[in-house]
């Protein structure tokens, strides 16, 4: 196989949505798997849609995900420049070749005249299309002749170049994911290739650049499928061979209905952007990074949106993804995004972090709250509760009682824990604990359990009030571990507070 060269070609029209990141990821995995090159090309020919900061955002998001670029606006230059606005002098040549070869024509129709044609059609419940049925009644070089057209161009009349889509041609196109597809050119319109502002449209620039950059595989979102016949026609018209194509399935809303849109995250309470995006107007869109996701978890989750490894294995490092990934195993059907599954992935990555690393992330959060436990104690606390959280930020909720004695008791749990004989039991446990020099979890467990057995009591009768005293509610790790960490003095204090509280009520 020739050297694989793939490209991720975003338009800097705003932040990169997770669907875009997935496209970049699949390109990257494919490139790495085949020892190929990953190219980042910025498609910024539509100046009206250019959004400041979008390019930087794209680079930052890809870097956060660990998607490395071999050639792009900052790397490599053999096939550059990699920003289409810096290649603008390159495209008109190809538009002219197409005109000369009878594949394209010059059109002078003004936006106003086209708008009025659209409205006229709409009033008859029809749609206006610039195509083989209408092109001969419109203001273009097919009707007035190229000579007259050239005169108008020289006079400064605004014009565009349109592709002359054949009236009826069957196109058989193979897509790695979708297999063989057939299109009839008669249903397609005469797309604009070159605009009055002297810049190419996406279609022309994309084809020219893919050819000049020697792209071997075009891997992109399903939304580009309708453009595929035009692109293939353009390759033929320019006498170039086509790259291979792979159109990735859509990412669907959690309901399974409809494409996941940029606005869904805020509506449904999960991020759709890899990293946070702030608009000029001051709106903030949540990012996975800022929401506490590990990039590895985010990437792992994304990889499985549409790709089926064919086994039960769900956790993949980037290297494993590179080894196992295959475009043949990408589904055609849309992939439903499940925000709960995204959290599950983060949980899996979190519990695999070392306790030390999690503690280092957690410590600054505690410091902000005014606590400064020693590293060893906090590492132990983290080890006890990490199985219960998906994000480091959730650790506080699971550990607050280690730092603050309960200020009140959870009503329902108090009812369950406190019975008539509770004061007596709790007092006995207090005495046992007070008598221990060895305040280790194992020793305390041993002593308390022996006492429970000797008195033939139910375990809950003792453990529930004890937990209530220490934690204030039913949550938390093993009670004896909590005792050990709190230490004798603090534990006894909390038991006394509960005893007093019971007596007062
Ligand atoms: N510039 C297009 C986009 O914004 C690229 C489509 C393609 O990969 O051909 O997605």
XYZ file of C-alpha atoms and ligand atoms in Angstrom:
515
model
C 0.000 0.000 0.000
C 1.226 3.518 -0.744
C 2.050 5.622 2.290
C -1.146 6.447 4.109
C -1.858 10.157 4.380
C -5.036 11.319 6.087
C -6.233 14.730 7.056
C -8.507 16.306 9.580
C -9.924 19.387 7.891
C -12.032 21.482 10.257
C -13.432 24.875 9.405
C -12.662 27.407 12.126
C -16.300 28.380 12.558
C -16.450 27.752 16.306
C -15.367 25.200 18.887
C -14.868 21.608 17.887
C -17.828 19.477 18.859
C -17.126 15.954 20.156
C -18.198 14.564 16.777
C -15.392 16.550 15.192
C -12.929 15.250 17.753
C -14.020 11.709 16.952
C -13.355 12.350 13.252
C -9.882 13.617 14.146
C -9.347 10.604 16.401
C -10.336 8.036 13.766
C -8.042 9.724 11.257
C -5.233 9.681 13.796
C -5.744 6.026 14.730
C -5.820 5.033 11.083
C -2.675 7.037 10.326
C -0.750 5.579 13.264
C -1.917 2.057 12.584
C -0.622 2.224 9.023
C 2.528 4.203 9.759
C 1.047 7.078 7.855
C 0.840 10.831 8.321
C -1.838 12.818 10.085
C -2.443 16.218 8.567
C -4.358 19.121 10.037
C -5.744 21.417 7.373
C -7.675 24.513 8.288
C -10.516 25.075 5.818
C -11.142 28.772 6.208
C -12.298 29.828 2.759
C -15.663 30.980 4.086
C -14.577 34.273 5.586
C -18.103 35.104 6.758
C -18.173 32.151 9.088
C -14.688 32.621 10.508
C -14.689 32.754 14.294
C -11.749 34.199 16.135
C -10.090 31.789 18.516
C -11.535 28.687 16.832
C -8.215 27.653 15.334
C -6.439 27.875 18.683
C -9.317 25.985 20.240
C -8.956 23.147 17.726
C -5.237 22.827 18.398
C -5.716 22.903 22.144
C -8.497 20.326 22.069
C -6.514 17.920 19.898
C -3.435 18.307 22.081
C -5.497 17.640 25.221
C -6.788 14.424 23.635
C -3.281 13.303 22.695
C -4.014 13.453 18.967
C -0.686 14.335 17.414
C -0.355 16.204 14.144
C 2.451 15.376 11.731
C 1.780 18.159 9.270
C -0.283 21.224 9.935
C -0.243 24.929 10.563
C 2.524 24.474 13.123
C 4.251 21.325 11.955
C 5.888 20.135 8.729
C 5.816 22.146 5.534
C 6.361 19.855 2.593
C 2.761 20.117 1.442
C 1.964 23.471 3.038
C 0.672 25.974 3.643
C -2.001 24.083 5.560
C -4.388 26.982 5.979
C -6.584 27.369 2.906
C -6.666 31.156 3.158
C -2.899 31.047 2.604
C -3.352 28.921 -0.507
C -5.936 31.191 -2.140
C -3.834 31.925 -5.233
C -3.797 28.240 -6.023
C -7.410 27.446 -6.719
C -8.461 29.718 -9.587
C -6.213 27.744 -11.938
C -8.268 24.650 -11.334
C -11.547 26.508 -11.729
C -10.277 27.750 -15.091
C -9.211 24.269 -16.163
C -12.701 23.033 -15.404
C -14.231 25.831 -17.494
C -11.842 25.128 -20.363
C -12.644 21.433 -20.296
C -16.370 22.054 -20.311
C -16.962 20.927 -16.739
C -17.814 24.305 -15.314
C -19.264 27.624 -16.381
C -19.405 31.218 -15.263
C -22.649 32.534 -13.763
C -23.643 36.150 -13.172
C -26.985 35.664 -11.424
C -27.153 38.095 -8.542
C -28.081 36.957 -5.023
C -31.268 39.029 -5.407
C -32.332 37.371 -8.659
C -31.695 33.908 -7.196
C -33.625 34.854 -4.082
C -36.602 35.944 -6.130
C -36.496 32.671 -8.092
C -36.522 30.792 -4.791
C -39.479 32.757 -3.547
C -41.378 32.280 -6.780
C -40.847 28.536 -6.574
C -41.852 28.493 -2.925
C -45.125 30.242 -3.689
C -45.886 27.276 -5.992
C -44.749 24.873 -3.263
C -41.685 23.970 -5.294
C -38.002 24.454 -4.699
C -35.691 26.249 -7.017
C -32.485 24.440 -7.912
C -29.689 25.640 -10.140
C -29.297 22.493 -12.215
C -29.523 20.943 -15.671
C -33.231 21.788 -15.790
C -32.859 25.490 -15.025
C -29.312 26.442 -16.018
C -30.302 27.212 -19.614
C -32.698 29.969 -18.566
C -30.228 31.672 -16.246
C -27.571 34.335 -16.567
C -24.471 32.319 -17.338
C -21.821 31.596 -19.914
C -23.679 28.550 -21.179
C -26.308 30.922 -22.508
C -24.387 34.038 -23.444
C -21.212 32.293 -24.592
C -17.778 32.430 -23.016
C -16.636 35.407 -25.057
C -19.465 37.613 -23.837
C -18.963 36.274 -20.369
C -15.281 37.183 -20.453
C -16.211 40.742 -21.442
C -18.490 41.037 -18.462
C -15.792 39.659 -16.191
C -13.335 42.214 -17.590
C -15.930 44.924 -16.937
C -15.944 43.924 -13.323
C -19.292 42.112 -13.169
C -19.509 39.829 -10.121
C -19.532 36.159 -11.067
C -19.207 32.683 -9.678
C -18.007 29.468 -11.247
C -20.466 26.575 -11.150
C -19.921 22.909 -11.811
C -21.891 21.633 -14.771
C -23.348 18.477 -13.314
C -24.097 15.913 -16.055
C -27.786 15.491 -16.792
C -27.827 11.803 -16.184
C -24.870 9.787 -15.136
C -24.815 6.940 -12.691
C -21.980 7.124 -10.251
C -20.804 4.023 -8.452
C -18.786 4.967 -5.439
C -17.223 2.726 -2.838
C -17.037 3.742 0.759
C -15.010 1.654 3.212
C -17.788 1.818 5.804
C -20.858 1.895 3.598
C -19.762 -0.351 0.749
C -20.936 0.333 -2.813
C -23.206 3.290 -3.333
C -24.947 4.541 -6.442
C -25.850 8.116 -7.220
C -27.613 9.649 -10.172
C -26.058 12.949 -11.179
C -29.416 14.123 -12.541
C -30.597 14.745 -8.996
C -27.680 17.004 -8.175
C -27.382 20.739 -8.537
C -24.676 22.863 -10.112
C -22.686 23.749 -7.043
C -20.666 26.925 -6.843
C -16.946 26.118 -6.949
C -15.507 29.565 -6.971
C -17.060 32.651 -5.422
C -17.260 36.291 -6.381
C -14.808 37.138 -3.583
C -12.079 35.326 -5.513
C -12.006 32.370 -3.120
C -12.964 28.777 -3.804
C -15.873 27.138 -2.007
C -15.301 24.208 0.289
C -15.887 21.708 -2.529
C -13.196 22.920 -4.882
C -10.636 23.763 -2.225
C -11.165 20.415 -0.508
C -10.614 18.399 -3.673
C -7.653 20.429 -4.862
C -5.971 20.216 -1.470
C -6.646 16.544 -0.947
C -5.059 15.941 -4.318
C -2.064 18.230 -3.848
C -1.477 16.984 -0.321
C -1.588 13.398 -1.643
C -4.322 12.327 0.738
C -4.958 8.613 0.408
C -8.020 8.230 2.664
C -10.747 10.767 3.317
C -12.252 9.921 6.698
C -14.978 12.359 7.683
C -18.490 12.700 9.060
C -21.599 11.322 7.400
C -22.882 14.848 6.831
C -20.469 15.083 3.900
C -21.967 12.097 2.118
C -24.299 14.256 -0.026
C -21.219 16.115 -1.308
C -19.431 12.908 -2.227
C -20.796 12.518 -5.798
C -19.768 16.079 -6.622
C -16.327 15.452 -5.175
C -15.878 12.271 -7.158
C -17.046 14.063 -10.319
C -14.507 16.801 -9.638
C -11.680 14.283 -9.357
C -12.746 12.776 -12.691
C -13.129 16.185 -14.297
C -9.643 17.191 -13.229
C -8.219 13.872 -14.376
C -7.165 12.824 -10.898
C -7.622 9.506 -9.171
C -9.833 9.525 -6.091
C -8.686 8.767 -2.580
C -10.568 6.132 -0.621
C -13.546 7.342 1.360
C -14.899 6.466 4.778
C -17.929 8.368 6.066
C -18.331 8.009 9.818
C -21.765 7.499 11.379
C -23.506 10.327 13.171
C -23.351 10.676 16.930
C -26.949 10.653 18.127
C -28.599 12.317 21.106
C -28.933 10.213 24.282
C -32.561 9.586 23.294
C -31.309 7.973 20.090
C -33.360 10.429 18.060
C -31.511 12.952 15.950
C -27.964 14.137 15.709
C -26.228 15.347 18.866
C -26.050 19.088 18.430
C -23.856 21.753 19.949
C -26.772 23.016 22.029
C -27.749 19.619 23.454
C -25.108 19.651 26.158
C -26.492 22.668 27.901
C -30.046 21.458 27.479
C -29.292 17.987 28.817
C -26.540 18.774 31.294
C -23.424 17.197 29.810
C -20.548 18.665 27.809
C -20.419 18.273 24.031
C -17.104 20.076 23.710
C -13.698 18.624 24.617
C -12.551 21.763 26.393
C -14.468 24.786 27.568
C -15.409 27.405 24.985
C -16.098 31.017 25.816
C -17.820 33.144 23.228
C -17.033 36.801 22.724
C -20.456 37.602 24.115
C -19.440 35.896 27.339
C -21.381 32.634 26.984
C -19.536 29.635 28.353
C -19.943 26.123 26.958
C -18.844 23.311 29.231
C -15.870 21.155 28.347
C -14.996 17.578 29.289
C -11.631 18.766 30.562
C -13.119 21.333 32.919
C -15.761 18.846 34.048
C -13.016 16.647 35.423
C -12.661 14.050 32.683
C -9.334 12.423 32.011
C -8.416 12.871 28.354
C -7.769 9.112 28.127
C -11.306 8.379 29.313
C -12.817 10.881 26.909
C -10.841 9.443 23.991
C -11.716 5.870 24.953
C -15.405 6.752 25.140
C -15.288 8.553 21.784
C -13.505 5.687 20.066
C -16.372 3.365 20.884
C -18.947 5.740 19.422
C -19.348 4.036 16.084
C -16.385 1.663 16.215
C -17.007 -1.873 17.335
C -13.844 -3.734 18.349
C -15.719 -7.017 17.968
C -14.895 -8.178 21.501
C -16.165 -7.415 25.007
C -13.130 -5.280 25.713
C -14.097 -1.704 26.474
C -11.024 -0.120 27.971
C -8.392 0.860 25.456
C -5.335 3.037 25.860
C -4.366 5.117 22.836
C -1.772 2.506 21.882
C -4.318 -0.266 22.134
C -6.761 1.737 20.042
C -4.081 2.111 17.375
C -3.496 -1.628 17.389
C -7.144 -2.679 17.333
C -8.773 0.095 15.306
C -10.026 -0.712 11.869
C -12.295 1.236 9.546
C -13.964 -2.043 8.532
C -15.345 -2.275 12.057
C -16.934 1.142 12.026
C -20.724 0.904 11.915
C -22.961 2.545 9.388
C -25.723 3.215 11.873
C -25.635 6.290 14.084
C -23.992 5.877 17.490
C -26.100 6.887 20.474
C -24.205 9.002 22.964
C -24.784 7.974 26.569
C -23.599 10.546 29.136
C -23.762 7.933 31.913
C -21.404 5.710 29.962
C -19.048 8.658 29.598
C -18.983 8.941 33.403
C -18.433 5.200 33.676
C -15.334 5.495 31.520
C -14.000 8.252 33.724
C -14.670 6.139 36.793
C -12.719 3.280 35.251
C -9.758 5.536 34.568
C -9.988 7.154 37.975
C -9.874 3.901 39.913
C -6.829 2.872 37.902
C -4.909 6.008 38.885
C -2.540 5.597 41.799
C -3.917 6.767 45.124
C -1.037 9.164 45.274
C -1.927 10.818 41.957
C -5.588 11.170 42.877
C -4.586 12.633 46.236
C -2.390 15.199 44.525
C -5.347 16.303 42.454
C -7.672 16.334 45.434
C -5.388 18.192 47.854
C -5.766 21.642 46.236
C -9.569 21.303 46.437
C -9.302 20.657 50.166
C -6.903 23.523 50.656
C -9.440 25.801 49.017
C -11.922 24.676 51.646
C -9.415 25.449 54.375
C -8.183 21.921 55.192
C -4.654 20.709 54.974
C -4.460 17.043 55.936
C -1.105 15.319 55.679
C -0.482 13.541 52.403
C -0.417 10.046 53.948
C -3.748 10.401 55.722
C -5.384 11.834 52.640
C -3.961 9.074 50.474
C -5.529 6.528 52.829
C -8.858 8.353 52.736
C -8.726 8.439 48.930
C -7.984 4.724 48.772
C -11.108 4.042 50.852
C -13.565 6.011 48.741
C -12.273 6.201 45.195
C -14.430 3.282 44.071
C -17.461 5.435 44.818
C -16.698 8.354 42.541
C -16.338 9.113 38.855
C -14.535 12.433 39.268
C -11.964 13.779 41.697
C -14.355 16.651 42.383
C -16.855 14.138 43.799
C -14.391 13.066 46.485
C -15.357 15.884 48.816
C -18.910 14.659 49.070
C -17.603 11.227 50.031
C -15.033 12.439 52.518
C -16.328 15.661 54.111
C -16.953 13.930 57.477
C -13.246 13.212 57.830
C -12.717 16.947 58.067
C -15.931 18.232 59.618
C -17.915 16.553 62.398
C -21.588 16.100 61.473
C -23.485 19.307 62.176
C -26.802 17.519 61.939
C -28.032 13.986 61.435
C -29.710 12.642 58.352
C -33.348 12.240 59.450
C -34.166 8.949 57.785
C -30.927 7.255 58.734
C -31.223 8.523 62.304
C -34.643 6.911 62.539
C -33.234 3.639 61.264
C -30.171 3.746 63.525
C -31.517 5.002 66.834
C -33.713 2.619 68.867
C -34.568 2.451 72.567
C -31.470 0.464 73.432
C -29.101 2.621 71.364
C -27.803 4.834 74.230
C -26.831 1.806 76.233
C -25.136 0.080 73.280
C -23.350 3.196 72.152
C -22.090 3.824 75.676
C -20.629 0.303 75.822
C -18.920 0.753 72.450
C -17.576 4.079 73.646
C -16.064 2.373 76.668
C -14.456 -0.323 74.544
C -12.975 2.252 72.175
C -11.780 4.433 75.036
C -9.902 1.470 76.493
C -7.897 0.771 73.306
C -4.313 1.843 72.985
C -4.142 0.275 69.581
C -6.621 2.332 67.583
C -6.072 0.465 64.340
C -9.047 -0.535 62.249
C -8.253 -4.257 62.621
C -7.957 -4.147 66.400
C -11.129 -2.098 66.818
C -13.052 -4.400 64.519
C -11.893 -7.402 66.436
C -12.846 -5.926 69.840
C -16.225 -4.557 68.784
C -17.210 -7.720 66.910
C -16.334 -9.908 69.867
C -18.477 -7.728 72.098
C -21.383 -7.918 69.585
C -21.123 -11.709 69.478
C -20.873 -12.035 73.248
C -23.987 -9.964 73.644
C -25.789 -11.715 70.827
C -26.716 -8.477 69.135
C -27.475 -7.753 65.514
C -24.577 -6.127 63.693
C -26.701 -3.198 62.469
C -27.785 -2.336 65.984
C -24.225 -1.349 66.734
C -22.790 -0.270 63.438
C -25.646 2.013 62.364
C -25.531 4.298 65.413
C -21.756 4.282 65.263
C -21.799 5.352 61.642
C -24.441 7.957 62.435
C -22.204 9.400 65.159
C -19.120 9.540 62.949
C -20.584 10.436 59.563
C -24.008 11.888 60.302
C -25.612 9.725 57.642
C -25.547 6.257 56.084
C -22.699 6.841 53.620
C -18.975 6.240 53.877
C -16.447 3.421 53.919
C -15.945 0.712 56.535
C -16.746 2.176 59.999
C -13.556 0.820 61.595
C -11.443 2.466 58.922
C -13.196 5.738 59.663
C -12.481 5.312 63.392
C -8.811 4.717 62.770
C -8.453 7.797 60.571
C -10.431 10.068 62.881
C -8.432 8.828 65.879
C -9.571 8.093 69.386
C -10.194 11.601 70.634
C -12.291 12.786 67.700
C -14.212 9.497 67.483
C -15.176 9.581 71.156
C -16.161 13.220 70.836
C -18.542 12.413 67.998
C -20.057 9.515 69.933
C -20.633 11.789 72.915
C -22.357 14.350 70.724
C -24.767 11.710 69.426
C -25.406 10.346 72.925
C -26.292 13.825 74.077
C -28.471 14.385 71.063
C -30.406 11.174 71.752
C -30.907 12.057 75.378
C -32.181 15.523 74.453
C -34.773 14.214 72.057
N -14.139 21.656 6.329
C -15.010 20.542 6.433
C -15.561 20.521 7.866
O -15.642 21.541 8.439
C -14.249 19.284 6.101
C -15.052 18.177 5.536
C -14.132 17.130 4.970
O -13.438 16.491 5.766
O -14.082 16.979 3.769
O -15.925 19.542 8.426
